[in-house]
Amino acid sequence: MIHALERLRPGRSMVSGHAMAAHAARLCTFAIVLWCGAAVAIQQVRSLYTAVDPSLCRPLGGGDSGGAARLCEGLPGYPVYIAEGSRGVYLSVGPNADKRRAARQTLSSFNTLFDRGGRRTTVEWRFVVRDRQTVPYATIVRYFTQSATDAGQVLVVMRVTDREVCHVAYVDALANLDAIVLARKLADTVARSKPCPQEPSVQGAQGRSPM
């Protein structure tokens, strides 16, 4: 009898081992599903893009910059204001865009939003979804710059809130291999969480593009 029981014990251990293995497999599968879900959430696209064509925008007359101003379509509730000044372009967004600090900010070097005579530019919006509404907290716009000897491209990162819109940082798009990655990082950290600075900062490598 004792030998018979002893012969049964391994069988019981095997059953118990199979059950434990199955349970572990289920836990592993559950963990993988959770990890995949988290990975998808982390990798979600957080940008929207709107094209701006001044010929399709509403003229506003003179702006604070002293040049012809237009109001263009952007995101719902966030129109895009563009004005041309003697040395470059002024761009602001949102309600009362022409009253925000960005409407009086541009790069020191001569600049335009349009490459080689083109008449369209793109605004990249960094955003969150709040109460099912798209709420931008920053924009990234590419400026084409020119000095007496050089031409370049600069990514302008702007902070966007209900109360303030301003230039936060400039990234030399020619000097930095992953300039747009750096600009998005600045948008998601500095522009999103810090108030408007006294002066925008130049971030990353520089020296290829006039600013």
JSON list of C-alpha atoms in Angstrom, two decimals:
[
{"chain": "A", "resi": 1, "resn": "MET", "atom": "CA", "xyz": [0.00, 0.00, 0.00]},
{"chain": "A", "resi": 2, "resn": "ILE", "atom": "CA", "xyz": [2.80, 2.36, 0.90]},
{"chain": "A", "resi": 3, "resn": "HIS", "atom": "CA", "xyz": [4.53, 1.65, -2.39]},
{"chain": "A", "resi": 4, "resn": "ALA", "atom": "CA", "xyz": [1.29, 2.28, -4.26]},
{"chain": "A", "resi": 5, "resn": "LEU", "atom": "CA", "xyz": [0.85, 5.65, -2.60]},
{"chain": "A", "resi": 6, "resn": "GLU", "atom": "CA", "xyz": [4.43, 6.52, -3.31]},
{"chain": "A", "resi": 7, "resn": "ARG", "atom": "CA", "xyz": [3.87, 5.70, -6.94]},
{"chain": "A", "resi": 8, "resn": "LEU", "atom": "CA", "xyz": [0.90, 8.06, -7.00]},
{"chain": "A", "resi": 9, "resn": "ARG", "atom": "CA", "xyz": [2.76, 11.02, -5.56]},
{"chain": "A", "resi": 10, "resn": "PRO", "atom": "CA", "xyz": [4.76, 11.82, -8.67]},
{"chain": "A", "resi": 11, "resn": "GLY", "atom": "CA", "xyz": [1.55, 11.87, -10.65]},
{"chain": "A", "resi": 12, "resn": "ARG", "atom": "CA", "xyz": [0.06, 14.34, -8.26]},
{"chain": "A", "resi": 13, "resn": "SER", "atom": "CA", "xyz": [3.17, 16.48, -8.50]},
{"chain": "A", "resi": 14, "resn": "MET", "atom": "CA", "xyz": [2.93, 16.38, -12.26]},
{"chain": "A", "resi": 15, "resn": "VAL", "atom": "CA", "xyz": [-0.70, 17.51, -12.17]},
{"chain": "A", "resi": 16, "resn": "SER", "atom": "CA", "xyz": [0.20, 20.26, -9.73]},
{"chain": "A", "resi": 17, "resn": "GLY", "atom": "CA", "xyz": [3.17, 21.22, -11.93]},
{"chain": "A", "resi": 18, "resn": "HIS", "atom": "CA", "xyz": [0.99, 21.41, -15.05]},
{"chain": "A", "resi": 19, "resn": "ALA", "atom": "CA", "xyz": [-1.55, 23.58, -13.21]},
{"chain": "A", "resi": 20, "resn": "MET", "atom": "CA", "xyz": [1.16, 25.91, -11.98]},
{"chain": "A", "resi": 21, "resn": "ALA", "atom": "CA", "xyz": [2.67, 26.11, -15.46]},
{"chain": "A", "resi": 22, "resn": "ALA", "atom": "CA", "xyz": [-0.74, 26.90, -16.98]},
{"chain": "A", "resi": 23, "resn": "HIS", "atom": "CA", "xyz": [-1.36, 29.57, -14.35]},
{"chain": "A", "resi": 24, "resn": "ALA", "atom": "CA", "xyz": [2.05, 31.09, -14.97]},
{"chain": "A", "resi": 25, "resn": "ALA", "atom": "CA", "xyz": [1.40, 31.10, -18.70]},
{"chain": "A", "resi": 26, "resn": "ARG", "atom": "CA", "xyz": [-1.90, 32.92, -18.17]},
{"chain": "A", "resi": 27, "resn": "LEU", "atom": "CA", "xyz": [-0.18, 35.51, -15.99]},
{"chain": "A", "resi": 28, "resn": "CYS", "atom": "CA", "xyz": [2.55, 35.94, -18.58]},
{"chain": "A", "resi": 29, "resn": "THR", "atom": "CA", "xyz": [-0.01, 36.42, -21.34]},
{"chain": "A", "resi": 30, "resn": "PHE", "atom": "CA", "xyz": [-1.89, 38.95, -19.22]},
{"chain": "A", "resi": 31, "resn": "ALA", "atom": "CA", "xyz": [1.35, 40.84, -18.52]},
{"chain": "A", "resi": 32, "resn": "ILE", "atom": "CA", "xyz": [2.20, 40.90, -22.23]},
{"chain": "A", "resi": 33, "resn": "VAL", "atom": "CA", "xyz": [-1.24, 42.29, -23.07]},
{"chain": "A", "resi": 34, "resn": "LEU", "atom": "CA", "xyz": [-0.81, 45.01, -20.44]},
{"chain": "A", "resi": 35, "resn": "TRP", "atom": "CA", "xyz": [2.68, 45.81, -21.69]},
{"chain": "A", "resi": 36, "resn": "CYS", "atom": "CA", "xyz": [1.50, 46.01, -25.29]},
{"chain": "A", "resi": 37, "resn": "GLY", "atom": "CA", "xyz": [-1.37, 48.30, -24.27]},
{"chain": "A", "resi": 38, "resn": "ALA", "atom": "CA", "xyz": [1.02, 50.55, -22.40]},
{"chain": "A", "resi": 39, "resn": "ALA", "atom": "CA", "xyz": [3.41, 50.59, -25.34]},
{"chain": "A", "resi": 40, "resn": "VAL", "atom": "CA", "xyz": [0.61, 51.60, -27.69]},
{"chain": "A", "resi": 41, "resn": "ALA", "atom": "CA", "xyz": [-0.42, 54.38, -25.31]},
{"chain": "A", "resi": 42, "resn": "ILE", "atom": "CA", "xyz": [3.18, 55.63, -25.11]},
{"chain": "A", "resi": 43, "resn": "GLN", "atom": "CA", "xyz": [3.57, 55.57, -28.89]},
{"chain": "A", "resi": 44, "resn": "GLN", "atom": "CA", "xyz": [0.37, 57.44, -29.69]},
{"chain": "A", "resi": 45, "resn": "VAL", "atom": "CA", "xyz": [0.86, 60.33, -32.13]},
{"chain": "A", "resi": 46, "resn": "ARG", "atom": "CA", "xyz": [0.61, 63.62, -30.30]},
{"chain": "A", "resi": 47, "resn": "SER", "atom": "CA", "xyz": [0.79, 66.00, -33.25]},
{"chain": "A", "resi": 48, "resn": "LEU", "atom": "CA", "xyz": [-1.74, 67.48, -35.62]},
{"chain": "A", "resi": 49, "resn": "TYR", "atom": "CA", "xyz": [-0.84, 69.44, -38.73]},
{"chain": "A", "resi": 50, "resn": "THR", "atom": "CA", "xyz": [-2.61, 72.31, -40.45]},
{"chain": "A", "resi": 51, "resn": "ALA", "atom": "CA", "xyz": [-1.57, 73.88, -43.74]},
{"chain": "A", "resi": 52, "resn": "VAL", "atom": "CA", "xyz": [-1.57, 77.65, -43.96]},
{"chain": "A", "resi": 53, "resn": "ASP", "atom": "CA", "xyz": [-2.05, 79.36, -47.32]},
{"chain": "A", "resi": 54, "resn": "PRO", "atom": "CA", "xyz": [-2.23, 83.17, -46.94]},
{"chain": "A", "resi": 55, "resn": "SER", "atom": "CA", "xyz": [-4.25, 83.47, -50.14]},
{"chain": "A", "resi": 56, "resn": "LEU", "atom": "CA", "xyz": [-7.05, 81.58, -48.39]},
{"chain": "A", "resi": 57, "resn": "CYS", "atom": "CA", "xyz": [-6.89, 83.63, -45.18]},
{"chain": "A", "resi": 58, "resn": "ARG", "atom": "CA", "xyz": [-9.00, 86.59, -44.11]},
{"chain": "A", "resi": 59, "resn": "PRO", "atom": "CA", "xyz": [-7.23, 89.97, -44.37]},
{"chain": "A", "resi": 60, "resn": "LEU", "atom": "CA", "xyz": [-7.14, 91.95, -41.13]},
{"chain": "A", "resi": 61, "resn": "GLY", "atom": "CA", "xyz": [-5.36, 95.10, -42.27]},
{"chain": "A", "resi": 62, "resn": "GLY", "atom": "CA", "xyz": [-2.36, 96.34, -40.31]},
{"chain": "A", "resi": 63, "resn": "GLY", "atom": "CA", "xyz": [-1.11, 94.30, -37.37]},
{"chain": "A", "resi": 64, "resn": "ASP", "atom": "CA", "xyz": [1.01, 95.18, -34.36]},
{"chain": "A", "resi": 65, "resn": "SER", "atom": "CA", "xyz": [4.06, 94.27, -36.42]},
{"chain": "A", "resi": 66, "resn": "GLY", "atom": "CA", "xyz": [3.26, 97.04, -38.88]},
{"chain": "A", "resi": 67, "resn": "GLY", "atom": "CA", "xyz": [2.66, 94.76, -41.85]},
{"chain": "A", "resi": 68, "resn": "ALA", "atom": "CA", "xyz": [-0.33, 93.26, -43.61]},
{"chain": "A", "resi": 69, "resn": "ALA", "atom": "CA", "xyz": [-2.05, 90.76, -41.32]},
{"chain": "A", "resi": 70, "resn": "ARG", "atom": "CA", "xyz": [-4.23, 87.73, -42.04]},
{"chain": "A", "resi": 71, "resn": "LEU", "atom": "CA", "xyz": [-6.24, 85.30, -39.97]},
{"chain": "A", "resi": 72, "resn": "CYS", "atom": "CA", "xyz": [-6.01, 81.72, -41.20]},
{"chain": "A", "resi": 73, "resn": "GLU", "atom": "CA", "xyz": [-7.72, 78.47, -40.29]},
{"chain": "A", "resi": 74, "resn": "GLY", "atom": "CA", "xyz": [-5.97, 76.33, -37.67]},
{"chain": "A", "resi": 75, "resn": "LEU", "atom": "CA", "xyz": [-7.46, 73.97, -35.10]},
{"chain": "A", "resi": 76, "resn": "PRO", "atom": "CA", "xyz": [-11.04, 74.55, -33.87]},
{"chain": "A", "resi": 77, "resn": "GLY", "atom": "CA", "xyz": [-10.90, 77.61, -31.63]},
{"chain": "A", "resi": 78, "resn": "TYR", "atom": "CA", "xyz": [-7.26, 78.26, -32.52]},
{"chain": "A", "resi": 79, "resn": "PRO", "atom": "CA", "xyz": [-6.94, 80.36, -35.69]},
{"chain": "A", "resi": 80, "resn": "VAL", "atom": "CA", "xyz": [-3.49, 81.23, -37.02]},
{"chain": "A", "resi": 81, "resn": "TYR", "atom": "CA", "xyz": [-2.50, 84.91, -37.22]},
{"chain": "A", "resi": 82, "resn": "ILE", "atom": "CA", "xyz": [0.20, 85.91, -39.73]},
{"chain": "A", "resi": 83, "resn": "ALA", "atom": "CA", "xyz": [1.62, 89.37, -40.32]},
{"chain": "A", "resi": 84, "resn": "GLU", "atom": "CA", "xyz": [4.47, 90.49, -42.56]},
{"chain": "A", "resi": 85, "resn": "GLY", "atom": "CA", "xyz": [7.02, 92.91, -41.21]},
{"chain": "A", "resi": 86, "resn": "SER", "atom": "CA", "xyz": [10.04, 94.63, -42.68]},
{"chain": "A", "resi": 87, "resn": "ARG", "atom": "CA", "xyz": [12.44, 91.88, -41.59]},
{"chain": "A", "resi": 88, "resn": "GLY", "atom": "CA", "xyz": [10.24, 88.84, -41.39]},
{"chain": "A", "resi": 89, "resn": "VAL", "atom": "CA", "xyz": [7.02, 87.14, -40.41]},
{"chain": "A", "resi": 90, "resn": "TYR", "atom": "CA", "xyz": [5.05, 87.28, -37.19]},
{"chain": "A", "resi": 91, "resn": "LEU", "atom": "CA", "xyz": [2.89, 84.27, -36.33]},
{"chain": "A", "resi": 92, "resn": "SER", "atom": "CA", "xyz": [0.54, 83.73, -33.41]},
{"chain": "A", "resi": 93, "resn": "VAL", "atom": "CA", "xyz": [-2.38, 81.41, -32.67]},
{"chain": "A", "resi": 94, "resn": "GLY", "atom": "CA", "xyz": [-5.55, 81.11, -30.65]},
{"chain": "A", "resi": 95, "resn": "PRO", "atom": "CA", "xyz": [-8.21, 83.56, -29.47]},
{"chain": "A", "resi": 96, "resn": "ASN", "atom": "CA", "xyz": [-7.00, 87.17, -29.70]},
{"chain": "A", "resi": 97, "resn": "ALA", "atom": "CA", "xyz": [-3.90, 85.88, -31.46]},
{"chain": "A", "resi": 98, "resn": "ASP", "atom": "CA", "xyz": [-2.95, 89.36, -32.62]},
{"chain": "A", "resi": 99, "resn": "LYS", "atom": "CA", "xyz": [-2.79, 90.55, -28.98]},
{"chain": "A", "resi": 100, "resn": "ARG", "atom": "CA", "xyz": [-0.41, 87.83, -27.80]},
{"chain": "A", "resi": 101, "resn": "ARG", "atom": "CA", "xyz": [3.33, 88.27, -27.43]},
{"chain": "A", "resi": 102, "resn": "ALA", "atom": "CA", "xyz": [4.02, 85.97, -30.39]},
{"chain": "A", "resi": 103, "resn": "ALA", "atom": "CA", "xyz": [2.33, 88.50, -32.68]},
{"chain": "A", "resi": 104, "resn": "ARG", "atom": "CA", "xyz": [5.29, 90.81, -31.97]},
{"chain": "A", "resi": 105, "resn": "GLN", "atom": "CA", "xyz": [8.06, 88.20, -32.08]},
{"chain": "A", "resi": 106, "resn": "THR", "atom": "CA", "xyz": [10.17, 87.11, -35.02]},
{"chain": "A", "resi": 107, "resn": "LEU", "atom": "CA", "xyz": [13.75, 86.01, -35.64]},
{"chain": "A", "resi": 108, "resn": "SER", "atom": "CA", "xyz": [16.55, 88.61, -35.78]},
{"chain": "A", "resi": 109, "resn": "SER", "atom": "CA", "xyz": [17.60, 87.61, -39.29]},
{"chain": "A", "resi": 110, "resn": "PHE", "atom": "CA", "xyz": [15.38, 88.18, -42.29]},
{"chain": "A", "resi": 111, "resn": "ASN", "atom": "CA", "xyz": [12.88, 85.34, -42.48]},
{"chain": "A", "resi": 112, "resn": "THR", "atom": "CA", "xyz": [9.86, 83.93, -44.24]},
{"chain": "A", "resi": 113, "resn": "LEU", "atom": "CA", "xyz": [7.55, 80.95, -43.79]},
{"chain": "A", "resi": 114, "resn": "PHE", "atom": "CA", "xyz": [7.79, 79.97, -47.42]},
{"chain": "A", "resi": 115, "resn": "ASP", "atom": "CA", "xyz": [10.60, 78.13, -49.16]},
{"chain": "A", "resi": 116, "resn": "ARG", "atom": "CA", "xyz": [11.73, 79.40, -52.58]},
{"chain": "A", "resi": 117, "resn": "GLY", "atom": "CA", "xyz": [8.65, 81.37, -53.41]},
{"chain": "A", "resi": 118, "resn": "GLY", "atom": "CA", "xyz": [6.15, 78.81, -52.08]},
{"chain": "A", "resi": 119, "resn": "ARG", "atom": "CA", "xyz": [2.93, 80.09, -50.58]},
{"chain": "A", "resi": 120, "resn": "ARG", "atom": "CA", "xyz": [2.04, 77.41, -48.06]},
{"chain": "A", "resi": 121, "resn": "THR", "atom": "CA", "xyz": [3.46, 76.50, -44.69]},
{"chain": "A", "resi": 122, "resn": "THR", "atom": "CA", "xyz": [2.58, 73.92, -42.03]},
{"chain": "A", "resi": 123, "resn": "VAL", "atom": "CA", "xyz": [1.89, 74.40, -38.34]},
{"chain": "A", "resi": 124, "resn": "GLU", "atom": "CA", "xyz": [2.57, 71.38, -36.14]},
{"chain": "A", "resi": 125, "resn": "TRP", "atom": "CA", "xyz": [0.40, 71.37, -33.02]},
{"chain": "A", "resi": 126, "resn": "ARG", "atom": "CA", "xyz": [1.39, 69.44, -29.90]},
{"chain": "A", "resi": 127, "resn": "PHE", "atom": "CA", "xyz": [-1.75, 68.67, -27.93]},
{"chain": "A", "resi": 128, "resn": "VAL", "atom": "CA", "xyz": [-3.66, 66.78, -25.27]},
{"chain": "A", "resi": 129, "resn": "VAL", "atom": "CA", "xyz": [-7.27, 65.62, -25.34]},
{"chain": "A", "resi": 130, "resn": "ARG", "atom": "CA", "xyz": [-9.34, 67.14, -22.56]},
{"chain": "A", "resi": 131, "resn": "ASP", "atom": "CA", "xyz": [-13.07, 66.48, -22.25]},
{"chain": "A", "resi": 132, "resn": "ARG", "atom": "CA", "xyz": [-12.97, 65.07, -25.77]},
{"chain": "A", "resi": 133, "resn": "GLN", "atom": "CA", "xyz": [-11.55, 68.33, -27.07]},
{"chain": "A", "resi": 134, "resn": "THR", "atom": "CA", "xyz": [-8.17, 68.84, -28.72]},
{"chain": "A", "resi": 135, "resn": "VAL", "atom": "CA", "xyz": [-6.25, 71.33, -26.58]},
{"chain": "A", "resi": 136, "resn": "PRO", "atom": "CA", "xyz": [-2.87, 72.44, -27.97]},
{"chain": "A", "resi": 137, "resn": "TYR", "atom": "CA", "xyz": [-0.07, 73.44, -25.64]},
{"chain": "A", "resi": 138, "resn": "ALA", "atom": "CA", "xyz": [2.63, 74.20, -28.22]},
{"chain": "A", "resi": 139, "resn": "THR", "atom": "CA", "xyz": [3.30, 74.71, -31.91]},
{"chain": "A", "resi": 140, "resn": "ILE", "atom": "CA", "xyz": [6.33, 74.11, -34.10]},
{"chain": "A", "resi": 141, "resn": "VAL", "atom": "CA", "xyz": [6.81, 76.13, -37.28]},
{"chain": "A", "resi": 142, "resn": "ARG", "atom": "CA", "xyz": [9.71, 76.10, -39.74]},
{"chain": "A", "resi": 143, "resn": "TYR", "atom": "CA", "xyz": [11.11, 79.51, -40.70]},
{"chain": "A", "resi": 144, "resn": "PHE", "atom": "CA", "xyz": [13.42, 80.04, -43.66]},
{"chain": "A", "resi": 145, "resn": "THR", "atom": "CA", "xyz": [16.12, 82.56, -42.79]},
{"chain": "A", "resi": 146, "resn": "GLN", "atom": "CA", "xyz": [18.56, 84.65, -44.77]},
{"chain": "A", "resi": 147, "resn": "SER", "atom": "CA", "xyz": [21.61, 86.76, -44.04]},
{"chain": "A", "resi": 148, "resn": "ALA", "atom": "CA", "xyz": [23.95, 88.60, -46.40]},
{"chain": "A", "resi": 149, "resn": "THR", "atom": "CA", "xyz": [25.92, 85.41, -46.97]},
{"chain": "A", "resi": 150, "resn": "ASP", "atom": "CA", "xyz": [23.92, 82.43, -45.74]},
{"chain": "A", "resi": 151, "resn": "ALA", "atom": "CA", "xyz": [20.48, 80.83, -45.88]},
{"chain": "A", "resi": 152, "resn": "GLY", "atom": "CA", "xyz": [19.06, 78.49, -43.28]},
{"chain": "A", "resi": 153, "resn": "GLN", "atom": "CA", "xyz": [16.06, 76.97, -41.57]},
{"chain": "A", "resi": 154, "resn": "VAL", "atom": "CA", "xyz": [14.96, 77.42, -37.97]},
{"chain": "A", "resi": 155, "resn": "LEU", "atom": "CA", "xyz": [12.26, 75.56, -36.05]},
{"chain": "A", "resi": 156, "resn": "VAL", "atom": "CA", "xyz": [10.37, 77.96, -33.80]},
{"chain": "A", "resi": 157, "resn": "VAL", "atom": "CA", "xyz": [8.76, 76.37, -30.73]},
{"chain": "A", "resi": 158, "resn": "MET", "atom": "CA", "xyz": [5.88, 78.36, -29.23]},
{"chain": "A", "resi": 159, "resn": "ARG", "atom": "CA", "xyz": [4.03, 77.99, -25.96]},
{"chain": "A", "resi": 160, "resn": "VAL", "atom": "CA", "xyz": [0.23, 78.04, -26.37]},
{"chain": "A", "resi": 161, "resn": "THR", "atom": "CA", "xyz": [-2.26, 78.56, -23.53]},
{"chain": "A", "resi": 162, "resn": "ASP", "atom": "CA", "xyz": [-5.50, 80.43, -22.99]},
{"chain": "A", "resi": 163, "resn": "ARG", "atom": "CA", "xyz": [-3.53, 83.37, -21.62]},
{"chain": "A", "resi": 164, "resn": "GLU", "atom": "CA", "xyz": [-0.23, 83.45, -23.45]},
{"chain": "A", "resi": 165, "resn": "VAL", "atom": "CA", "xyz": [1.34, 82.57, -26.77]},
{"chain": "A", "resi": 166, "resn": "CYS", "atom": "CA", "xyz": [5.06, 83.18, -27.15]},
{"chain": "A", "resi": 167, "resn": "HIS", "atom": "CA", "xyz": [8.33, 81.99, -28.64]},
{"chain": "A", "resi": 168, "resn": "VAL", "atom": "CA", "xyz": [10.07, 79.58, -26.28]},
{"chain": "A", "resi": 169, "resn": "ALA", "atom": "CA", "xyz": [12.99, 78.13, -28.22]},
{"chain": "A", "resi": 170, "resn": "TYR", "atom": "CA", "xyz": [14.75, 78.10, -31.58]},
{"chain": "A", "resi": 171, "resn": "VAL", "atom": "CA", "xyz": [16.37, 75.02, -33.14]},
{"chain": "A", "resi": 172, "resn": "ASP", "atom": "CA", "xyz": [18.78, 75.26, -36.07]},
{"chain": "A", "resi": 173, "resn": "ALA", "atom": "CA", "xyz": [17.21, 72.74, -38.45]},
{"chain": "A", "resi": 174, "resn": "LEU", "atom": "CA", "xyz": [20.40, 72.42, -40.51]},
{"chain": "A", "resi": 175, "resn": "ALA", "atom": "CA", "xyz": [22.87, 72.04, -37.64]},
{"chain": "A", "resi": 176, "resn": "ASN", "atom": "CA", "xyz": [20.87, 69.34, -35.81]},
{"chain": "A", "resi": 177, "resn": "LEU", "atom": "CA", "xyz": [20.38, 65.95, -37.44]},
{"chain": "A", "resi": 178, "resn": "ASP", "atom": "CA", "xyz": [17.18, 65.27, -35.45]},
{"chain": "A", "resi": 179, "resn": "ALA", "atom": "CA", "xyz": [16.02, 68.87, -35.20]},
{"chain": "A", "resi": 180, "resn": "ILE", "atom": "CA", "xyz": [12.31, 68.03, -35.19]},
{"chain": "A", "resi": 181, "resn": "VAL", "atom": "CA", "xyz": [12.81, 65.48, -32.39]},
{"chain": "A", "resi": 182, "resn": "LEU", "atom": "CA", "xyz": [14.54, 68.13, -30.30]},
{"chain": "A", "resi": 183, "resn": "ALA", "atom": "CA", "xyz": [11.83, 70.68, -31.11]},
{"chain": "A", "resi": 184, "resn": "ARG", "atom": "CA", "xyz": [9.10, 68.26, -30.02]},
{"chain": "A", "resi": 185, "resn": "LYS", "atom": "CA", "xyz": [10.96, 67.52, -26.80]},
{"chain": "A", "resi": 186, "resn": "LEU", "atom": "CA", "xyz": [11.17, 71.24, -26.06]},
{"chain": "A", "resi": 187, "resn": "ALA", "atom": "CA", "xyz": [7.47, 71.62, -26.88]},
{"chain": "A", "resi": 188, "resn": "ASP", "atom": "CA", "xyz": [6.50, 68.76, -24.58]},
{"chain": "A", "resi": 189, "resn": "THR", "atom": "CA", "xyz": [8.63, 69.90, -21.66]},
{"chain": "A", "resi": 190, "resn": "VAL", "atom": "CA", "xyz": [9.60, 73.57, -21.66]},
{"chain": "A", "resi": 191, "resn": "ALA", "atom": "CA", "xyz": [6.71, 75.02, -23.66]},
{"chain": "A", "resi": 192, "resn": "ARG", "atom": "CA", "xyz": [4.12, 72.90, -21.91]},
{"chain": "A", "resi": 193, "resn": "SER", "atom": "CA", "xyz": [5.20, 73.39, -18.31]},
{"chain": "A", "resi": 194, "resn": "LYS", "atom": "CA", "xyz": [7.05, 76.70, -18.04]},
{"chain": "A", "resi": 195, "resn": "PRO", "atom": "CA", "xyz": [5.77, 80.27, -18.43]},
{"chain": "A", "resi": 196, "resn": "CYS", "atom": "CA", "xyz": [6.89, 82.44, -21.30]},
{"chain": "A", "resi": 197, "resn": "PRO", "atom": "CA", "xyz": [10.58, 83.36, -20.95]},
{"chain": "A", "resi": 198, "resn": "GLN", "atom": "CA", "xyz": [11.92, 86.87, -21.20]},
{"chain": "A", "resi": 199, "resn": "GLU", "atom": "CA", "xyz": [13.74, 85.81, -24.37]},
{"chain": "A", "resi": 200, "resn": "PRO", "atom": "CA", "xyz": [13.59, 82.58, -26.40]},
{"chain": "A", "resi": 201, "resn": "SER", "atom": "CA", "xyz": [16.62, 80.32, -26.07]},
{"chain": "A", "resi": 202, "resn": "VAL", "atom": "CA", "xyz": [18.62, 78.65, -28.84]},
{"chain": "A", "resi": 203, "resn": "GLN", "atom": "CA", "xyz": [18.79, 74.91, -28.21]},
{"chain": "A", "resi": 204, "resn": "GLY", "atom": "CA", "xyz": [21.01, 72.22, -29.67]},
{"chain": "A", "resi": 205, "resn": "ALA", "atom": "CA", "xyz": [23.83, 72.69, -32.14]},
{"chain": "A", "resi": 206, "resn": "GLN", "atom": "CA", "xyz": [23.93, 75.97, -34.01]},
{"chain": "A", "resi": 207, "resn": "GLY", "atom": "CA", "xyz": [25.88, 77.95, -36.57]},
{"chain": "A", "resi": 208, "resn": "ARG", "atom": "CA", "xyz": [24.40, 76.67, -39.84]},
{"chain": "A", "resi": 209, "resn": "SER", "atom": "CA", "xyz": [21.32, 78.89, -40.02]},
{"chain": "A", "resi": 210, "resn": "PRO", "atom": "CA", "xyz": [21.04, 82.64, -39.49]},
{"chain": "A", "resi": 211, "resn": "MET", "atom": "CA", "xyz": [18.77, 83.44, -36.56]}
]
